[in-house]
Amino acid sequence: MRLTQAYKACERVVRKAGSSFYYGMRLLPPAKRSAIYAVYAWSRACDDAVDEHQGQDARERLQRVWEMYQRAAGSGYASDPHPLVQALGDTIRRFHLPEEPFASMMEGMQMDMQLVRFRTYAELQHYCECVAGTVGRLCVHIFGYKHPDALKLAVDMGIALQLTNILRDLREDVERGRVYLPLEELAEAGYALEDLRNLRYTPAFEVLMQRQVARARQYYERAQRLFPLIEEDSLRCLHLLYAVYYELLQQIEANRFHVFDVRIRVSTPRKMQLFWGALWQKQTV
């Protein structure tokens, strides 16, 4: 398979996922865009292994995804029959991607295969760093950066997006037996784990969610310092990702945290507004 076809296969994965990330990726120059497609496709394979399968089947599938990374990082990637291995292997070399973020992402995926319960925010933060901060760091390597502080700020950006996803997907995760909100904070708000399992709206739930939104907003505020450190030809992509997810957080709050009744989304017209705004965006949010 030719390399261009391998990258096209990764792009199809992104399009099929219907992710908001796709709009932002389209704003990148071709080489960076293709590289982001490859990283996203590998990350998606990790997610699918643990979200669509259980037990030993999930472990075996996740191991196969890790083996794809190892083949991509190895010397024979160019002749590998799997398009993701070819595209990711080329991306790793072209943008000098380190192994550690890939390994940390696997650690986070392994957490998802267990009974997800985080006692403290510190435990949740570590999980977010593994599954989202790692993606942020890989993206910044591809975007290009002007100062090493960009790598730490990319982790803040990744955590902001992941915390937003957790709040949006609360019902779906509870139904899978996953509780990402810190149990310590449920107790402090007076919201019982049994209330969460039964998807109950109570005043205590609102208190709990206000705390989560406030924390996510702090990460968004810190992540704004990332923009001046990124190469200019990648800024529009970063601005759009930031804008779409921050809009989602605002909608969760504006809807009084009614995430059990309906999956809160940023509408397509609103995404297009943000898209056109990103086209004209310069160095600041």
GROMACS .gro file of C-alpha atoms in nm:
model
  285
    1MET     CA    1   0.000   0.000   0.000
    2ARG     CA    2   0.132   0.344  -0.091
    3LEU     CA    3   0.185   0.595   0.189
    4THR     CA    4  -0.074   0.837   0.049
    5GLN     CA    5  -0.334   0.558   0.061
    6ALA     CA    6  -0.235   0.476   0.418
    7TYR     CA    7  -0.295   0.834   0.526
    8LYS     CA    8  -0.626   0.838   0.339
    9ALA     CA    9  -0.733   0.533   0.540
   10CYS     CA   10  -0.657   0.724   0.860
   11GLU     CA   11  -0.858   1.021   0.737
   12ARG     CA   12  -1.156   0.792   0.678
   13VAL     CA   13  -1.135   0.681   1.043
   14VAL     CA   14  -1.155   1.045   1.154
   15ARG     CA   15  -1.446   1.125   0.923
   16LYS     CA   16  -1.639   0.813   1.026
   17ALA     CA   17  -1.597   0.901   1.395
   18GLY     CA   18  -1.783   1.228   1.337
   19SER     CA   19  -1.547   1.402   1.578
   20SER     CA   20  -1.537   1.778   1.626
   21PHE     CA   21  -1.162   1.739   1.584
   22TYR     CA   22  -1.210   1.681   1.211
   23TYR     CA   23  -1.313   2.042   1.147
   24GLY     CA   24  -0.997   2.165   1.317
   25MET     CA   25  -0.772   1.918   1.139
   26ARG     CA   26  -0.889   2.053   0.804
   27LEU     CA   27  -0.730   2.387   0.895
   28LEU     CA   28  -0.379   2.239   0.913
   29PRO     CA   29  -0.126   2.234   0.628
   30PRO     CA   30  -0.131   1.897   0.443
   31ALA     CA   31   0.169   1.727   0.609
   32LYS     CA   32   0.060   1.820   0.961
   33ARG     CA   33  -0.301   1.731   0.883
   34SER     CA   34  -0.205   1.383   0.766
   35ALA     CA   35   0.009   1.330   1.076
   36ILE     CA   36  -0.278   1.429   1.306
   37TYR     CA   37  -0.505   1.186   1.118
   38ALA     CA   38  -0.258   0.905   1.193
   39VAL     CA   39  -0.232   0.988   1.564
   40TYR     CA   40  -0.610   1.020   1.591
   41ALA     CA   41  -0.667   0.687   1.413
   42TRP     CA   42  -0.433   0.509   1.656
   43SER     CA   43  -0.598   0.678   1.957
   44ARG     CA   44  -0.937   0.578   1.821
   45ALA     CA   45  -0.824   0.217   1.793
   46CYS     CA   46  -0.731   0.231   2.164
   47ASP     CA   47  -1.073   0.373   2.256
   48ASP     CA   48  -1.260   0.118   2.047
   49ALA     CA   49  -1.069  -0.170   2.206
   50VAL     CA   50  -1.188  -0.079   2.556
   51ASP     CA   51  -1.528   0.078   2.476
   52GLU     CA   52  -1.666  -0.187   2.242
   53HIS     CA   53  -1.524  -0.499   2.411
   54GLN     CA   54  -1.490  -0.642   2.760
   55GLY     CA   55  -1.263  -0.862   2.969
   56GLN     CA   56  -1.001  -1.072   2.798
   57ASP     CA   57  -1.126  -0.970   2.453
   58ALA     CA   58  -1.062  -0.602   2.534
   59ARG     CA   59  -0.716  -0.680   2.675
   60GLU     CA   60  -0.619  -0.876   2.365
   61ARG     CA   61  -0.746  -0.605   2.131
   62LEU     CA   62  -0.564  -0.334   2.324
   63GLN     CA   63  -0.246  -0.541   2.311
   64ARG     CA   64  -0.282  -0.563   1.933
   65VAL     CA   65  -0.314  -0.184   1.915
   66TRP     CA   66   0.007  -0.149   2.117
   67GLU     CA   67   0.177  -0.396   1.885
   68MET     CA   68   0.072  -0.176   1.592
   69TYR     CA   69   0.254   0.114   1.758
   70GLN     CA   70   0.562  -0.104   1.807
   71ARG     CA   71   0.557  -0.203   1.440
   72ALA     CA   72   0.516   0.162   1.343
   73ALA     CA   73   0.815   0.256   1.559
   74GLY     CA   74   1.020  -0.032   1.416
   75SER     CA   75   1.233  -0.040   1.103
   76GLY     CA   76   0.986  -0.239   0.891
   77TYR     CA   77   0.691   0.000   0.910
   78ALA     CA   78   0.707   0.103   0.543
   79SER     CA   79   0.636  -0.252   0.421
   80ASP     CA   80   0.376  -0.335   0.687
   81PRO     CA   81   0.040  -0.445   0.540
   82HIS     CA   82  -0.163  -0.234   0.785
   83PRO     CA   83  -0.224   0.126   0.667
   84LEU     CA   84  -0.224   0.265   1.021
   85VAL     CA   85   0.121   0.119   1.087
   86GLN     CA   86   0.257   0.277   0.768
   87ALA     CA   87   0.104   0.619   0.832
   88LEU     CA   88   0.192   0.627   1.202
   89GLY     CA   89   0.546   0.507   1.131
   90ASP     CA   90   0.599   0.788   0.882
   91THR     CA   91   0.450   1.040   1.127
   92ILE     CA   92   0.672   0.922   1.414
   93ARG     CA   93   0.983   0.980   1.205
   94ARG     CA   94   0.877   1.299   1.031
   95PHE     CA   95   0.777   1.474   1.354
   96HIS     CA   96   1.012   1.296   1.596
   97LEU     CA   97   0.731   1.170   1.820
   98PRO     CA   98   0.857   1.019   2.148
   99GLU     CA   99   0.740   0.680   2.275
  100GLU     CA  100   0.640   0.793   2.625
  101PRO     CA  101   0.303   0.955   2.532
  102PHE     CA  102   0.198   0.638   2.348
  103ALA     CA  103   0.293   0.422   2.646
  104SER     CA  104   0.110   0.655   2.888
  105MET     CA  105  -0.201   0.638   2.674
  106MET     CA  106  -0.194   0.261   2.703
  107GLU     CA  107  -0.177   0.300   3.082
  108GLY     CA  108  -0.491   0.514   3.071
  109MET     CA  109  -0.671   0.264   2.849
  110GLN     CA  110  -0.587  -0.012   3.096
  111MET     CA  111  -0.754   0.194   3.370
  112ASP     CA  112  -1.070   0.202   3.158
  113MET     CA  113  -1.072  -0.178   3.140
  114GLN     CA  114  -1.096  -0.200   3.518
  115LEU     CA  115  -1.385  -0.092   3.740
  116VAL     CA  116  -1.345   0.283   3.701
  117ARG     CA  117  -1.356   0.458   4.037
  118PHE     CA  118  -1.139   0.754   4.132
  119ARG     CA  119  -1.128   0.837   4.501
  120THR     CA  120  -0.963   1.177   4.464
  121TYR     CA  121  -0.918   1.438   4.195
  122ALA     CA  122  -0.545   1.358   4.189
  123GLU     CA  123  -0.634   1.008   4.064
  124LEU     CA  124  -0.868   1.149   3.799
  125GLN     CA  125  -0.604   1.401   3.694
  126HIS     CA  126  -0.352   1.121   3.640
  127TYR     CA  127  -0.605   0.937   3.424
  128CYS     CA  128  -0.673   1.253   3.218
  129GLU     CA  129  -0.301   1.310   3.174
  130CYS     CA  130  -0.269   0.954   3.039
  131VAL     CA  131  -0.560   0.953   2.794
  132ALA     CA  132  -0.574   1.319   2.689
  133GLY     CA  133  -0.261   1.502   2.800
  134THR     CA  134  -0.062   1.254   2.593
  135VAL     CA  135  -0.263   1.338   2.282
  136GLY     CA  136  -0.206   1.707   2.351
  137ARG     CA  137   0.169   1.654   2.367
  138LEU     CA  138   0.175   1.451   2.046
  139CYS     CA  139  -0.031   1.718   1.869
  140VAL     CA  140   0.207   1.993   1.983
  141HIS     CA  141   0.503   1.796   1.845
  142ILE     CA  142   0.319   1.792   1.511
  143PHE     CA  143   0.196   2.153   1.528
  144GLY     CA  144   0.547   2.277   1.604
  145TYR     CA  145   0.628   2.487   1.910
  146LYS     CA  146   0.854   2.778   2.000
  147HIS     CA  147   0.919   2.703   2.368
  148PRO     CA  148   0.925   2.380   2.575
  149ASP     CA  149   0.651   2.521   2.803
  150ALA     CA  150   0.415   2.433   2.518
  151LEU     CA  151   0.436   2.065   2.612
  152LYS     CA  152   0.310   2.126   2.967
  153LEU     CA  153   0.038   2.362   2.845
  154ALA     CA  154  -0.068   2.098   2.592
  155VAL     CA  155  -0.136   1.867   2.886
  156ASP     CA  156  -0.357   2.137   3.042
  157MET     CA  157  -0.545   2.167   2.714
  158GLY     CA  158  -0.591   1.791   2.694
  159ILE     CA  159  -0.720   1.775   3.052
  160ALA     CA  160  -0.965   2.060   2.983
  161LEU     CA  161  -1.110   1.871   2.687
  162GLN     CA  162  -1.121   1.540   2.874
  163LEU     CA  163  -1.299   1.690   3.177
  164THR     CA  164  -1.555   1.839   2.937
  165ASN     CA  165  -1.607   1.498   2.774
  166ILE     CA  166  -1.653   1.337   3.115
  167LEU     CA  167  -1.930   1.583   3.207
  168ARG     CA  168  -2.103   1.544   2.870
  169ASP     CA  169  -2.086   1.162   2.876
  170LEU     CA  170  -2.183   1.115   3.240
  171ARG     CA  171  -2.490   0.900   3.170
  172GLU     CA  172  -2.321   0.683   2.908
  173ASP     CA  173  -2.025   0.616   3.137
  174VAL     CA  174  -2.241   0.536   3.441
  175GLU     CA  175  -2.435   0.286   3.231
  176ARG     CA  176  -2.101   0.120   3.149
  177GLY     CA  177  -2.015   0.106   3.518
  178ARG     CA  178  -1.760   0.387   3.494
  179VAL     CA  179  -1.757   0.670   3.748
  180TYR     CA  180  -1.500   0.932   3.662
  181LEU     CA  181  -1.611   1.201   3.908
  182PRO     CA  182  -1.401   1.180   4.228
  183LEU     CA  183  -1.588   0.986   4.497
  184GLU     CA  184  -1.445   1.223   4.758
  185GLU     CA  185  -1.616   1.515   4.586
  186LEU     CA  186  -1.947   1.330   4.555
  187ALA     CA  187  -1.938   1.283   4.933
  188GLU     CA  188  -1.845   1.647   4.998
  189ALA     CA  189  -2.140   1.763   4.784
  190GLY     CA  190  -2.376   1.522   4.962
  191TYR     CA  191  -2.448   1.334   4.638
  192ALA     CA  192  -2.447   0.957   4.690
  193LEU     CA  193  -2.297   0.715   4.441
  194GLU     CA  194  -2.638   0.547   4.435
  195ASP     CA  195  -2.790   0.879   4.324
  196LEU     CA  196  -2.547   0.889   4.034
  197ARG     CA  197  -2.619   0.528   3.938
  198ASN     CA  198  -2.990   0.616   3.931
  199LEU     CA  199  -2.926   0.937   3.735
  200ARG     CA  200  -3.093   1.158   3.993
  201TYR     CA  201  -3.101   1.536   3.965
  202THR     CA  202  -3.077   1.691   4.311
  203PRO     CA  203  -2.945   2.020   4.453
  204ALA     CA  204  -2.634   1.828   4.561
  205PHE     CA  205  -2.578   1.716   4.200
  206GLU     CA  206  -2.583   2.080   4.088
  207VAL     CA  207  -2.325   2.168   4.355
  208LEU     CA  208  -2.107   1.878   4.240
  209MET     CA  209  -2.130   1.977   3.874
  210GLN     CA  210  -2.060   2.344   3.944
  211ARG     CA  211  -1.733   2.236   4.103
  212GLN     CA  212  -1.642   2.021   3.803
  213VAL     CA  213  -1.719   2.299   3.553
  214ALA     CA  214  -1.519   2.552   3.754
  215ARG     CA  215  -1.219   2.319   3.755
  216ALA     CA  216  -1.242   2.256   3.380
  217ARG     CA  217  -1.263   2.630   3.319
  218GLN     CA  218  -0.938   2.680   3.511
  219TYR     CA  219  -0.767   2.440   3.274
  220TYR     CA  220  -0.906   2.624   2.973
  221GLU     CA  221  -0.774   2.951   3.116
  222ARG     CA  222  -0.426   2.804   3.161
  223ALA     CA  223  -0.434   2.649   2.814
  224GLN     CA  224  -0.476   2.994   2.656
  225ARG     CA  225  -0.105   3.048   2.720
  226LEU     CA  226  -0.036   2.775   2.465
  227PHE     CA  227  -0.142   2.980   2.163
  228PRO     CA  228   0.158   3.217   2.138
  229LEU     CA  229   0.393   2.918   2.163
  230ILE     CA  230   0.257   2.728   1.861
  231GLU     CA  231   0.373   2.769   1.501
  232GLU     CA  232   0.140   3.004   1.320
  233ASP     CA  233   0.028   2.759   1.050
  234SER     CA  234  -0.125   2.538   1.324
  235LEU     CA  235  -0.297   2.810   1.526
  236ARG     CA  236  -0.633   2.802   1.351
  237CYS     CA  237  -0.673   2.431   1.422
  238LEU     CA  238  -0.591   2.482   1.789
  239HIS     CA  239  -0.824   2.781   1.818
  240LEU     CA  240  -1.114   2.584   1.674
  241LEU     CA  241  -1.065   2.281   1.900
  242TYR     CA  242  -1.047   2.511   2.201
  243ALA     CA  243  -1.355   2.709   2.093
  244VAL     CA  244  -1.575   2.404   2.023
  245TYR     CA  245  -1.500   2.232   2.352
  246TYR     CA  246  -1.524   2.550   2.557
  247GLU     CA  247  -1.862   2.612   2.394
  248LEU     CA  248  -1.965   2.259   2.496
  249LEU     CA  249  -1.867   2.329   2.857
  250GLN     CA  250  -2.069   2.650   2.853
  251GLN     CA  251  -2.372   2.466   2.715
  252ILE     CA  252  -2.350   2.204   2.990
  253GLU     CA  253  -2.361   2.484   3.245
  254ALA     CA  254  -2.634   2.680   3.062
  255ASN     CA  255  -2.851   2.364   3.053
  256ARG     CA  256  -2.829   2.341   3.432
  257PHE     CA  257  -2.622   2.023   3.404
  258HIS     CA  258  -2.907   1.820   3.249
  259VAL     CA  259  -2.669   1.568   3.099
  260PHE     CA  260  -2.879   1.263   3.190
  261ASP     CA  261  -3.176   1.357   2.969
  262VAL     CA  262  -2.998   1.449   2.649
  263ARG     CA  263  -2.649   1.436   2.505
  264ILE     CA  264  -2.543   1.799   2.488
  265ARG     CA  265  -2.380   1.890   2.158
  266VAL     CA  266  -2.252   2.196   1.978
  267SER     CA  267  -2.486   2.233   1.681
  268THR     CA  268  -2.350   2.220   1.327
  269PRO     CA  269  -2.445   2.586   1.257
  270ARG     CA  270  -2.262   2.692   1.574
  271LYS     CA  271  -1.960   2.480   1.477
  272MET     CA  272  -1.955   2.652   1.140
  273GLN     CA  273  -1.962   2.991   1.313
  274LEU     CA  274  -1.666   2.884   1.522
  275PHE     CA  275  -1.495   2.741   1.213
  276TRP     CA  276  -1.519   3.070   1.025
  277GLY     CA  277  -1.406   3.254   1.336
  278ALA     CA  278  -1.098   3.031   1.354
  279LEU     CA  279  -1.015   3.110   0.990
  280TRP     CA  280  -0.961   3.472   1.089
  281GLN     CA  281  -0.806   3.402   1.427
  282LYS     CA  282  -0.455   3.528   1.493
  283GLN     CA  283  -0.248   3.481   1.804
  284THR     CA  284  -0.502   3.521   2.085
  285VAL     CA  285  -0.829   3.362   2.193
   0.00000   0.00000   0.00000
